[in-house]
Short mmCIF file of C-alpha atoms in Angstrom, two decimals:
data_model
loop_
_atom_site.label_atom_id
_atom_site.label_comp_id
_atom_site.label_asym_id
_atom_site.label_seq_id
_atom_site.Cartn_x
_atom_site.Cartn_y
_atom_site.Cartn_z
CA MET Y 91 -14.99 -4.34 -21.56
CA THR Y 92 -12.16 -1.83 -20.24
CA LEU Y 93 -10.23 -1.92 -17.04
CA PHE Y 94 -12.23 1.33 -15.95
CA SER Y 95 -15.75 -0.07 -16.88
CA ASP Y 96 -17.93 -0.84 -13.98
CA LEU Y 97 -20.10 -3.81 -13.59
CA PRO Y 98 -22.96 -4.37 -10.72
CA GLY Y 99 -21.43 -5.71 -7.70
CA ASP Y 100 -17.74 -4.66 -8.48
CA GLU Y 101 -15.34 -4.03 -5.39
CA GLY Y 102 -12.89 -1.41 -5.62
CA LEU Y 103 -13.36 2.23 -7.00
CA PRO Y 104 -15.74 3.31 -9.78
CA GLY Y 105 -14.28 3.93 -12.94
CA PRO Y 106 -13.00 7.59 -13.09
CA ARG Y 107 -11.41 7.34 -9.87
CA ARG Y 108 -9.99 4.03 -10.56
CA ARG Y 109 -8.15 5.59 -13.56
CA LEU Y 110 -6.83 8.52 -11.70
CA ALA Y 111 -5.41 6.26 -8.93
CA MET Y 112 -3.92 3.97 -11.44
CA ILE Y 113 -2.08 6.68 -13.19
CA ALA Y 114 -0.39 7.85 -9.61
CA LEU Y 115 0.59 4.34 -8.56
CA THR Y 116 2.11 3.64 -12.05
CA THR Y 117 4.05 6.78 -12.24
CA ALA Y 118 5.46 6.30 -8.74
CA THR Y 119 6.32 2.42 -9.65
CA ALA Y 120 7.87 3.60 -12.87
CA MET Y 121 10.04 6.21 -11.01
CA THR Y 122 11.18 3.98 -8.28
CA VAL Y 123 12.36 1.12 -10.84
CA LEU Y 124 14.00 3.63 -13.39
CA ASP Y 125 15.78 5.21 -10.51
CA GLY Y 126 17.47 1.84 -9.91
CA SER Y 127 18.04 0.73 -13.48
CA MET Y 128 19.39 4.28 -14.75
CA LEU Y 129 21.78 4.62 -11.69
CA ASN Y 130 24.29 1.95 -12.54
CA VAL Y 131 25.41 3.18 -16.02
CA ALA Y 132 26.05 6.71 -14.02
CA LEU Y 133 28.32 5.46 -11.25
CA PRO Y 134 31.60 6.01 -12.82
CA GLN Y 135 30.72 9.67 -13.89
CA ILE Y 136 29.37 10.27 -10.35
CA ALA Y 137 32.62 8.99 -8.87
CA ARG Y 138 34.73 11.29 -11.02
CA ALA Y 139 32.39 14.38 -10.71
CA LEU Y 140 32.27 14.16 -6.52
CA ASP Y 141 36.23 13.04 -6.63
CA ALA Y 142 35.36 9.55 -4.90
CA PRO Y 143 36.80 6.28 -5.40
CA ALA Y 144 34.86 3.69 -7.32
CA GLY Y 145 34.34 1.54 -4.48
CA GLY Y 146 32.66 4.19 -2.55
CA ALA Y 147 30.46 5.23 -5.42
CA LEU Y 148 28.84 1.74 -5.23
CA TRP Y 149 27.36 2.61 -2.03
CA VAL Y 150 25.25 5.24 -3.88
CA ALA Y 151 23.41 2.02 -5.26
CA ASN Y 152 23.76 -0.12 -2.24
CA ALA Y 153 22.71 2.45 0.23
CA TYR Y 154 19.12 2.51 -1.66
CA LEU Y 155 18.75 -1.22 -1.65
CA LEU Y 156 19.74 -1.63 1.94
CA ALA Y 157 17.24 1.25 3.02
CA VAL Y 158 14.69 -0.47 0.92
CA ALA Y 159 15.33 -4.11 2.20
CA MET Y 160 15.22 -2.67 5.97
CA THR Y 161 11.93 -1.06 5.79
CA LEU Y 162 9.80 -2.99 3.57
CA ALA Y 163 8.01 -4.88 6.46
CA ILE Y 164 7.77 -1.95 8.43
CA PHE Y 165 5.87 -0.02 5.87
CA ALA Y 166 3.62 -2.98 4.99
CA ALA Y 167 2.50 -3.17 8.73
CA LEU Y 168 2.24 0.66 9.09
CA ALA Y 169 -0.01 0.68 5.98
CA GLU Y 170 -2.66 -1.49 7.96
CA ARG Y 171 -2.60 1.45 10.51
CA LEU Y 172 -2.07 4.62 8.76
CA GLY Y 173 -3.97 3.91 5.73
CA TYR Y 174 -2.68 3.45 2.02
CA ARG Y 175 -3.48 6.79 0.98
CA ARG Y 176 -1.29 8.59 3.72
CA LEU Y 177 1.51 6.07 3.40
CA PHE Y 178 1.71 6.34 -0.21
CA ALA Y 179 1.63 9.86 -0.18
CA GLY Y 180 4.30 10.44 2.41
CA GLY Y 181 6.48 7.77 0.83
CA LEU Y 182 6.34 9.69 -2.60
CA ALA Y 183 6.98 13.16 -0.94
CA VAL Y 184 10.09 11.60 0.81
CA PHE Y 185 11.37 10.02 -2.46
CA THR Y 186 10.74 13.07 -4.47
CA LEU Y 187 12.22 15.56 -1.94
CA ALA Y 188 15.25 13.29 -1.73
CA SER Y 189 15.65 13.00 -5.52
CA LEU Y 190 15.70 16.67 -5.55
CA GLY Y 191 18.47 16.67 -2.84
CA CYS Y 192 20.49 14.01 -4.69
CA ALA Y 193 20.52 16.19 -7.83
CA LEU Y 194 21.84 19.10 -5.73
CA SER Y 195 24.36 17.08 -3.82
CA SER Y 196 28.11 18.10 -3.72
CA SER Y 197 29.87 15.36 -2.03
CA LEU Y 198 29.74 11.57 -1.97
CA ALA Y 199 28.54 11.50 1.66
CA MET Y 200 25.49 13.76 1.23
CA LEU Y 201 24.25 11.88 -2.01
CA THR Y 202 24.59 8.58 -0.16
CA ALA Y 203 22.83 9.87 2.86
CA LEU Y 204 20.02 11.07 0.53
CA ARG Y 205 19.96 7.69 -1.36
CA VAL Y 206 19.10 6.24 1.98
CA LEU Y 207 16.22 8.69 2.29
CA GLN Y 208 15.03 7.74 -1.19
CA GLY Y 209 15.13 4.20 -0.30
CA ILE Y 210 12.83 4.83 2.57
CA GLY Y 211 10.33 6.88 0.39
CA GLY Y 212 10.64 4.08 -2.35
CA ALA Y 213 9.93 1.41 0.12
CA ALA Y 214 6.73 3.02 1.51
CA CYS Y 215 5.44 3.07 -2.07
CA LEU Y 216 6.84 -0.34 -3.03
CA SER Y 217 5.56 -2.26 0.06
CA ILE Y 218 2.00 -1.63 -0.59
CA GLY Y 219 1.75 -1.26 -4.43
CA PRO Y 220 -0.08 -4.75 -4.98
CA ALA Y 221 -2.23 -3.90 -1.98
CA ILE Y 222 -3.46 -0.55 -3.61
CA LEU Y 223 -4.06 -2.18 -6.77
CA ARG Y 224 -6.53 -4.84 -5.08
CA THR Y 225 -8.13 -2.11 -3.28
CA ILE Y 226 -8.48 -0.09 -6.51
CA PHE Y 227 -9.76 -2.81 -8.96
CA PRO Y 228 -12.33 -5.62 -8.61
CA ASN Y 229 -11.20 -9.15 -8.06
CA ARG Y 230 -12.46 -9.94 -11.63
CA LEU Y 231 -9.56 -7.84 -12.93
CA LEU Y 232 -7.14 -8.37 -10.34
CA GLY Y 233 -4.84 -10.80 -12.34
CA ARG Y 234 -5.14 -8.42 -15.52
CA ILE Y 235 -3.78 -5.41 -13.55
CA LEU Y 236 -1.09 -7.44 -11.81
CA GLY Y 237 0.25 -8.48 -15.26
CA LEU Y 238 0.09 -4.72 -16.52
CA ASN Y 239 1.98 -3.83 -13.54
CA ALA Y 240 4.83 -6.48 -14.24
CA LEU Y 241 4.73 -5.23 -17.93
CA LEU Y 242 5.33 -1.83 -16.51
CA VAL Y 243 8.29 -2.90 -14.20
CA ALA Y 244 9.94 -4.76 -17.20
CA ALA Y 245 9.54 -1.81 -19.40
CA SER Y 246 10.90 0.60 -17.06
CA THR Y 247 14.04 -1.95 -16.32
CA ALA Y 248 14.50 -2.42 -20.26
CA VAL Y 249 14.36 1.34 -20.81
CA GLY Y 250 16.27 2.50 -17.72
CA PRO Y 251 19.98 2.12 -18.92
CA THR Y 252 19.06 3.65 -22.54
CA LEU Y 253 17.41 6.53 -20.92
CA GLY Y 254 19.95 7.00 -18.22
CA GLY Y 255 22.68 7.13 -20.95
CA ALA Y 256 20.90 9.56 -22.93
CA LEU Y 257 20.52 11.64 -19.88
CA LEU Y 258 24.17 11.30 -18.94
CA SER Y 259 25.46 12.29 -22.62
CA TRP Y 260 23.08 15.39 -22.88
CA LEU Y 261 22.52 16.79 -19.33
CA GLY Y 262 24.80 15.29 -16.82
CA TRP Y 263 24.11 12.71 -13.83
CA PRO Y 264 22.05 15.05 -11.49
CA TRP Y 265 19.24 14.95 -14.03
CA LEU Y 266 18.98 11.12 -13.34
CA PHE Y 267 17.44 12.30 -10.00
CA ALA Y 268 15.98 15.62 -11.08
CA ILE Y 269 13.71 13.80 -13.57
CA ASN Y 270 11.80 12.23 -10.51
CA VAL Y 271 10.75 15.87 -9.25
CA PRO Y 272 8.15 16.63 -11.94
CA LEU Y 273 6.95 13.17 -12.06
CA GLY Y 274 6.77 12.87 -8.19
CA ALA Y 275 4.76 16.21 -8.16
CA ILE Y 276 2.28 14.99 -10.66
CA ALA Y 277 1.94 11.33 -8.79
CA LEU Y 278 1.25 13.32 -5.57
CA ALA Y 279 -1.50 15.70 -7.17
CA LEU Y 280 -3.12 12.40 -8.47
CA GLY Y 281 -2.68 10.48 -5.28
CA ARG Y 282 -5.65 11.82 -3.72
CA ALA Y 283 -7.65 9.25 -5.76
CA VAL Y 284 -5.66 6.42 -4.00
CA PRO Y 285 -8.21 4.65 -1.42
CA ASP Y 286 -7.70 3.81 2.24
CA ASN Y 287 -7.50 0.35 3.25
CA PRO Y 288 -11.08 -0.81 3.98
CA GLN Y 289 -10.62 -1.56 7.81
CA PRO Y 290 -7.48 0.27 9.24
CA ALA Y 291 -5.92 -1.84 12.14
CA SER Y 292 -6.21 -0.40 15.55
CA ALA Y 293 -3.64 -2.46 17.26
CA ARG Y 294 -0.45 -1.03 18.63
CA PHE Y 295 2.57 -0.89 16.35
CA ASP Y 296 5.08 -4.14 16.91
CA SER Y 297 8.26 -1.89 17.51
CA ALA Y 298 10.36 -4.74 18.71
CA GLY Y 299 9.58 -6.54 15.45
CA ALA Y 300 10.32 -3.63 13.46
CA VAL Y 301 13.74 -3.55 14.98
CA LEU Y 302 14.33 -7.04 14.43
CA SER Y 303 13.12 -7.40 10.85
CA ALA Y 304 15.36 -4.23 10.08
CA ALA Y 305 18.30 -5.89 11.71
CA ALA Y 306 17.89 -9.15 10.10
CA MET Y 307 17.37 -7.92 6.54
CA GLY Y 308 20.09 -5.46 6.87
CA ALA Y 309 22.50 -7.93 8.02
CA PHE Y 310 21.48 -10.42 5.37
CA ILE Y 311 22.16 -7.82 2.50
CA MET Y 312 25.74 -6.98 4.15
CA ALA Y 313 26.42 -10.72 4.33
CA ALA Y 314 25.45 -11.34 0.65
CA ASP Y 315 27.69 -8.16 -0.20
CA ALA Y 316 30.60 -9.83 1.72
CA CYS Y 317 30.07 -13.02 -0.27
CA ALA Y 318 30.96 -11.02 -3.51
CA HIS Y 319 34.34 -10.19 -2.08
CA LEU Y 320 35.26 -13.44 -0.70
CA GLY Y 321 38.32 -14.06 -3.17
CA THR Y 322 39.36 -10.46 -3.17
CA ALA Y 323 39.32 -9.09 0.08
CA ASP Y 324 40.90 -10.47 3.46
CA ARG Y 325 38.24 -8.92 5.60
CA ALA Y 326 35.28 -10.40 3.84
CA ARG Y 327 35.24 -13.82 5.40
CA GLN Y 328 35.20 -12.01 8.79
CA ALA Y 329 32.48 -9.58 7.47
CA LEU Y 330 30.47 -12.72 6.27
CA VAL Y 331 30.53 -14.36 9.57
CA ILE Y 332 29.66 -11.37 11.65
CA TYR Y 333 26.81 -10.30 9.46
CA GLY Y 334 25.75 -13.73 8.69
CA SER Y 335 25.57 -14.44 12.34
CA ILE Y 336 23.53 -11.24 13.27
CA ALA Y 337 21.18 -11.97 10.36
CA VAL Y 338 20.48 -15.71 11.69
CA ALA Y 339 20.18 -14.48 15.26
CA ALA Y 340 17.79 -11.49 14.44
CA GLY Y 341 15.88 -13.60 12.06
CA TRP Y 342 15.13 -16.43 14.47
CA ALA Y 343 14.29 -13.78 17.09
CA PHE Y 344 11.93 -11.91 14.78
CA VAL Y 345 9.95 -15.20 14.11
CA TRP Y 346 9.90 -15.97 17.77
CA ARG Y 347 8.61 -12.27 18.50
CA GLN Y 348 5.76 -12.52 15.48
CA ARG Y 349 4.62 -16.06 17.04
CA ARG Y 350 3.93 -14.21 20.41
CA ALA Y 351 3.20 -10.55 19.56
CA ALA Y 352 -0.52 -9.44 19.90
CA ALA Y 353 -0.32 -7.63 16.97
CA PRO Y 354 2.65 -8.78 14.89
CA LEU Y 355 4.45 -6.93 12.08
CA VAL Y 356 4.03 -9.75 9.90
CA PRO Y 357 1.09 -12.07 10.87
CA LEU Y 358 2.20 -15.44 10.43
CA ASP Y 359 -0.92 -16.96 10.47
CA MET Y 360 -1.51 -15.89 6.68
CA PHE Y 361 0.94 -18.86 6.30
CA ALA Y 362 -1.55 -21.17 7.45
CA SER Y 363 -3.22 -20.99 4.01
CA ARG Y 364 -1.57 -23.82 1.81
CA ARG Y 365 -2.10 -21.92 -1.19
CA PHE Y 366 -0.74 -18.70 0.08
CA SER Y 367 2.36 -20.13 1.77
CA MET Y 368 3.20 -22.43 -1.08
CA ALA Y 369 2.93 -19.27 -3.59
CA ALA Y 370 5.19 -17.43 -1.14
CA LEU Y 371 7.83 -20.57 -1.11
CA THR Y 372 7.53 -20.58 -5.19
CA SER Y 373 8.30 -16.78 -5.33
CA VAL Y 374 11.22 -17.02 -3.12
CA ALA Y 375 12.87 -20.27 -5.17
CA SER Y 376 12.14 -18.37 -8.47
CA PHE Y 377 13.60 -15.17 -7.52
CA VAL Y 378 16.79 -16.94 -6.29
CA GLY Y 379 17.06 -18.41 -9.91
CA GLN Y 380 16.38 -14.76 -11.31
CA GLY Y 381 18.86 -13.12 -8.95
CA ILE Y 382 21.56 -15.73 -9.71
CA THR Y 383 20.98 -14.94 -13.35
CA PHE Y 384 20.94 -11.29 -13.32
CA VAL Y 385 24.38 -11.18 -11.43
CA ALA Y 386 26.17 -14.10 -13.36
CA LEU Y 387 25.08 -12.79 -17.11
CA PRO Y 388 27.11 -9.60 -16.88
CA PHE Y 389 30.35 -11.62 -15.77
CA LEU Y 390 29.81 -13.95 -18.60
CA PHE Y 391 29.32 -11.17 -21.16
CA GLN Y 392 31.93 -8.92 -20.01
CA THR Y 393 34.65 -11.39 -18.39
CA VAL Y 394 34.33 -14.38 -20.50
CA TYR Y 395 33.01 -13.04 -23.90
CA GLY Y 396 34.93 -9.45 -23.49
CA ASP Y 397 31.72 -7.41 -24.63
CA SER Y 398 31.47 -3.76 -23.28
CA ALA Y 399 29.15 -2.74 -20.78
CA LEU Y 400 26.75 -1.13 -23.08
CA HIS Y 401 26.78 -4.46 -25.51
CA SER Y 402 26.09 -6.46 -22.25
CA ALA Y 403 23.11 -4.31 -21.50
CA LEU Y 404 21.89 -4.65 -24.96
CA LEU Y 405 22.44 -8.57 -24.97
CA PHE Y 406 20.29 -8.49 -21.71
CA THR Y 407 17.44 -6.68 -23.07
CA PRO Y 408 15.33 -9.54 -24.52
CA TRP Y 409 14.64 -10.58 -20.88
CA PRO Y 410 12.71 -7.89 -19.92
CA ILE Y 411 10.94 -7.81 -23.38
CA GLY Y 412 9.91 -11.36 -22.77
CA ILE Y 413 8.25 -10.41 -19.42
CA MET Y 414 6.35 -7.53 -21.20
CA LEU Y 415 5.22 -9.85 -23.96
CA ALA Y 416 3.82 -12.69 -21.53
CA ALA Y 417 2.80 -10.86 -18.22
CA PRO Y 418 -0.11 -9.01 -19.41
CA HIS Y 419 -1.59 -12.11 -21.26
CA ALA Y 420 -0.70 -14.51 -18.42
CA GLY Y 421 -2.55 -11.83 -15.68
CA ARG Y 422 -5.68 -11.82 -18.05
CA LEU Y 423 -5.52 -15.84 -18.12
CA ALA Y 424 -5.32 -15.93 -14.26
CA ASP Y 425 -8.52 -14.31 -13.89
CA ARG Y 426 -10.24 -17.25 -15.79
CA TYR Y 427 -7.81 -20.41 -14.96
CA PRO Y 428 -5.93 -21.70 -11.98
CA ALA Y 429 -2.96 -19.62 -11.14
CA ALA Y 430 -1.03 -22.55 -10.20
CA ILE Y 431 -1.39 -24.03 -13.74
CA LEU Y 432 -0.30 -20.89 -15.29
CA SER Y 433 2.68 -20.48 -12.94
CA SER Y 434 3.75 -23.87 -13.40
CA ILE Y 435 3.81 -23.34 -17.35
CA GLY Y 436 5.81 -20.15 -16.96
CA LEU Y 437 8.34 -21.92 -14.55
CA ALA Y 438 8.98 -24.68 -17.02
CA LEU Y 439 9.77 -22.10 -19.67
CA LEU Y 440 12.24 -20.32 -17.51
CA ALA Y 441 13.92 -23.45 -16.28
CA ALA Y 442 14.33 -24.62 -19.84
CA GLY Y 443 15.52 -20.84 -20.70
CA LEU Y 444 18.17 -20.96 -17.86
CA LEU Y 445 19.39 -24.42 -18.87
CA SER Y 446 19.95 -23.17 -22.49
CA LEU Y 447 21.78 -20.15 -21.26
CA ALA Y 448 24.08 -22.73 -18.90
CA LEU Y 449 24.94 -24.46 -22.16
CA LEU Y 450 25.97 -21.56 -24.09
CA PRO Y 451 29.27 -22.30 -25.92
CA MET Y 452 32.42 -20.44 -25.48
CA GLU Y 453 31.89 -18.26 -28.54
CA ALA Y 454 28.11 -17.31 -28.78
CA GLN Y 455 26.72 -15.04 -31.66
CA ALA Y 456 24.30 -12.41 -30.35
CA TRP Y 457 21.11 -13.76 -31.63
CA ASP Y 458 21.92 -17.10 -30.00
CA ILE Y 459 22.03 -15.25 -26.46
CA ALA Y 460 19.17 -13.15 -27.30
CA TRP Y 461 16.61 -15.84 -27.76
CA ARG Y 462 17.61 -17.71 -24.69
CA ASN Y 463 17.23 -14.68 -22.65
CA LEU Y 464 13.68 -13.91 -24.40
CA LEU Y 465 12.76 -17.47 -23.36
CA CYS Y 466 13.90 -16.77 -19.83
CA GLY Y 467 11.69 -13.49 -19.95
CA ILE Y 468 8.63 -15.23 -21.20
CA GLY Y 469 8.59 -17.87 -18.74
CA PHE Y 470 9.23 -15.55 -15.81
CA GLY Y 471 6.51 -13.07 -17.14
CA PHE Y 472 4.03 -16.09 -17.46
CA PHE Y 473 4.99 -17.17 -14.15
CA GLN Y 474 4.92 -13.88 -12.07
CA SER Y 475 1.42 -12.27 -12.60
CA PRO Y 476 -0.64 -15.58 -11.67
CA ASN Y 477 1.55 -16.45 -8.73
CA ASN Y 478 1.09 -12.74 -7.15
CA ARG Y 479 -2.63 -12.99 -7.86
CA GLU Y 480 -2.62 -16.37 -6.03
CA MET Y 481 -0.86 -14.67 -2.93
CA LEU Y 482 -3.33 -11.79 -3.09
CA SER Y 483 -6.34 -13.36 -3.67
CA ASN Y 484 -5.84 -15.86 -0.68
CA VAL Y 485 -5.99 -13.13 1.95
CA ALA Y 486 -8.93 -11.05 3.10
CA ARG Y 487 -8.76 -7.56 1.43
CA ALA Y 488 -8.40 -5.85 4.81
CA ARG Y 489 -4.88 -7.81 5.07
CA SER Y 490 -3.86 -6.98 1.33
CA GLY Y 491 -0.98 -4.60 2.94
CA ALA Y 492 0.55 -7.54 4.95
CA ALA Y 493 0.34 -9.75 1.67
CA SER Y 494 1.69 -7.04 -0.34
CA GLY Y 495 4.89 -6.72 2.10
CA ILE Y 496 5.50 -10.33 2.39
CA LEU Y 497 5.39 -10.20 -1.64
CA ALA Y 498 8.18 -7.88 -1.50
CA ILE Y 499 10.08 -9.16 1.03
CA MET Y 500 10.21 -12.64 -0.65
CA ARG Y 501 11.54 -11.03 -3.80
CA THR Y 502 14.24 -9.09 -2.06
CA PHE Y 503 15.33 -12.09 -0.03
CA GLY Y 504 15.32 -14.48 -3.09
CA GLN Y 505 17.38 -11.94 -5.18
CA CYS Y 506 19.97 -11.52 -2.20
CA CYS Y 507 20.30 -15.14 -2.05
CA GLY Y 508 21.03 -15.13 -5.60
CA THR Y 509 23.46 -12.62 -5.35
CA ALA Y 510 25.28 -14.25 -2.54
CA VAL Y 511 25.73 -17.60 -4.38
CA VAL Y 512 27.25 -16.03 -7.45
CA GLY Y 513 29.57 -14.31 -4.90
CA ILE Y 514 30.64 -17.39 -3.21
CA VAL Y 515 30.97 -19.26 -6.87
CA LEU Y 516 32.92 -16.45 -8.31
CA SER Y 517 35.26 -15.99 -5.16
CA THR Y 518 36.01 -19.78 -5.34
CA PHE Y 519 37.23 -19.41 -8.83
CA ASP Y 520 38.63 -16.01 -8.47
CA ARG Y 521 42.24 -16.62 -9.30
CA ASP Y 522 41.10 -18.38 -12.49
CA LEU Y 523 38.20 -16.21 -13.47
CA GLY Y 524 38.63 -14.87 -16.93
CA GLY Y 525 37.93 -15.24 -20.63
CA GLY Y 526 39.12 -18.97 -20.63
CA ALA Y 527 37.50 -22.36 -19.68
CA ALA Y 528 37.68 -21.64 -15.96
CA GLY Y 529 35.58 -18.62 -16.42
CA MET Y 530 33.27 -20.44 -18.43
CA HIS Y 531 32.94 -23.20 -15.87
CA ALA Y 532 32.25 -20.88 -12.88
CA ILE Y 533 29.40 -19.09 -14.79
CA ARG Y 534 27.84 -22.34 -15.99
CA LEU Y 535 28.09 -23.62 -12.19
CA CYS Y 536 26.08 -20.54 -11.34
CA LEU Y 537 23.57 -21.22 -13.97
CA ALA Y 538 23.50 -24.45 -13.17
CA ILE Y 539 22.28 -23.56 -9.71
CA ALA Y 540 19.70 -21.12 -10.81
CA VAL Y 541 18.23 -23.93 -12.95
CA ALA Y 542 18.14 -26.10 -9.72
CA SER Y 543 16.25 -23.37 -7.88
CA THR Y 544 13.94 -22.83 -10.53
CA VAL Y 545 13.25 -26.48 -10.85
CA MET Y 546 12.41 -26.36 -6.95
CA ALA Y 547 9.86 -23.76 -7.43
CA LEU Y 548 8.40 -25.57 -10.44
CA CYS Y 549 7.77 -28.81 -7.93
CA ILE Y 550 6.13 -26.77 -5.33
CA SER Y 551 3.99 -24.96 -7.78
CA VAL Y 552 3.03 -28.44 -9.35
CA GLY Y 553 2.45 -29.46 -5.57
CA ARG Y 554 -0.21 -26.66 -5.68
CA ILE Y 555 -2.00 -28.15 -8.59
CA ARG Y 556 -2.19 -31.63 -6.75
CA HIS Y 557 -3.35 -30.00 -3.60
CA ALA Y 558 -6.14 -27.74 -5.37
CA ARG Y 559 -7.44 -31.35 -7.19
CA ALA Y 560 -7.30 -33.05 -3.65
#
């Protein structure tokens, strides 16, 4: 039985239309993921081409992340009111046109502004991706399709640096953005098959909640960025205090608003479901561990081991390969077995892999690094698909958009927390950071915190098993 075969009583779309909608969604997802993973290798060339400082070029990447983080919750709420198809098509159109503008940019300011637009369009697509998948496919296939979606994201992440390097060598940096134009046109043409949500909400939009959400997430991203410069910039501590205070105040006000609003931006009553709330907490803790590792490993490879950026990327490749190997199987198993058990197995493997990375010797061979990263990827792939299924399947179909937005927010929040942790640790060791024992100690401390965060996620996940049995 294939993904596009129909059975009596199936929810979702009929097989032929299901296929078209799936192609549109996977194309849009691949575009948004590739855009981020390809760009980092191009920042030095972009800085030279636009006669801009290297620090300024970093905002070409940061502007996109900031725009996505600030608008995820907003678009998840709008999806409940505008409909999935309209929001998906609008976000994809903005992303595609902004990509064309990025390719034609003649200054750093112009490119950065268009990257903000790209992020807004990308957030509109990413915030409702899992919700659209749940609307397209019947519940009996939800785990399998979420596993394939994780496979797509991992493959795009793994291929991104290589594809970006090839485009840079052959055609130049504008083509990193221009490649999105034909892909976006194809996805837009097929996007007519994307369904609308079953029961669009008619309540008024929570404008105050939207402002508070954007302020909280934006300030939190800026505070995390300030953490990365605590040891090198005198103004970083001041920035951390300012942005951290804004993030805490706006976050508290946002929660206060959501508890009292008639039509809240993020319905907090979904967390009344113990299975949903525990899956969300598990997701945050696991992404903190992953976020720490994704930032710490490049420092380990390049600063401590002295590898080049290209070699570092190759050393990291086994991680997404592990996700590609595990996620589809985990998703398929999640349709038959309890997601909490599968997620706990994945987290145990991830914790073991992170611990093995923390115990890397001062001079490690490539194969020794590769198997540890592969184990981490297999563990994370085995965790993510079942856990996402647990979150989506424990809310009504009409609220899939809100659940999808919460899932994306948890991922972004966790990764930013991980970045902040690495920034604080590395800034503490900044004067001694290098290829010696002090640098290795700093990286090991980061990875030890990643292990602790993952073990915390494992404990929460095991608690779900006990709750289900009770």
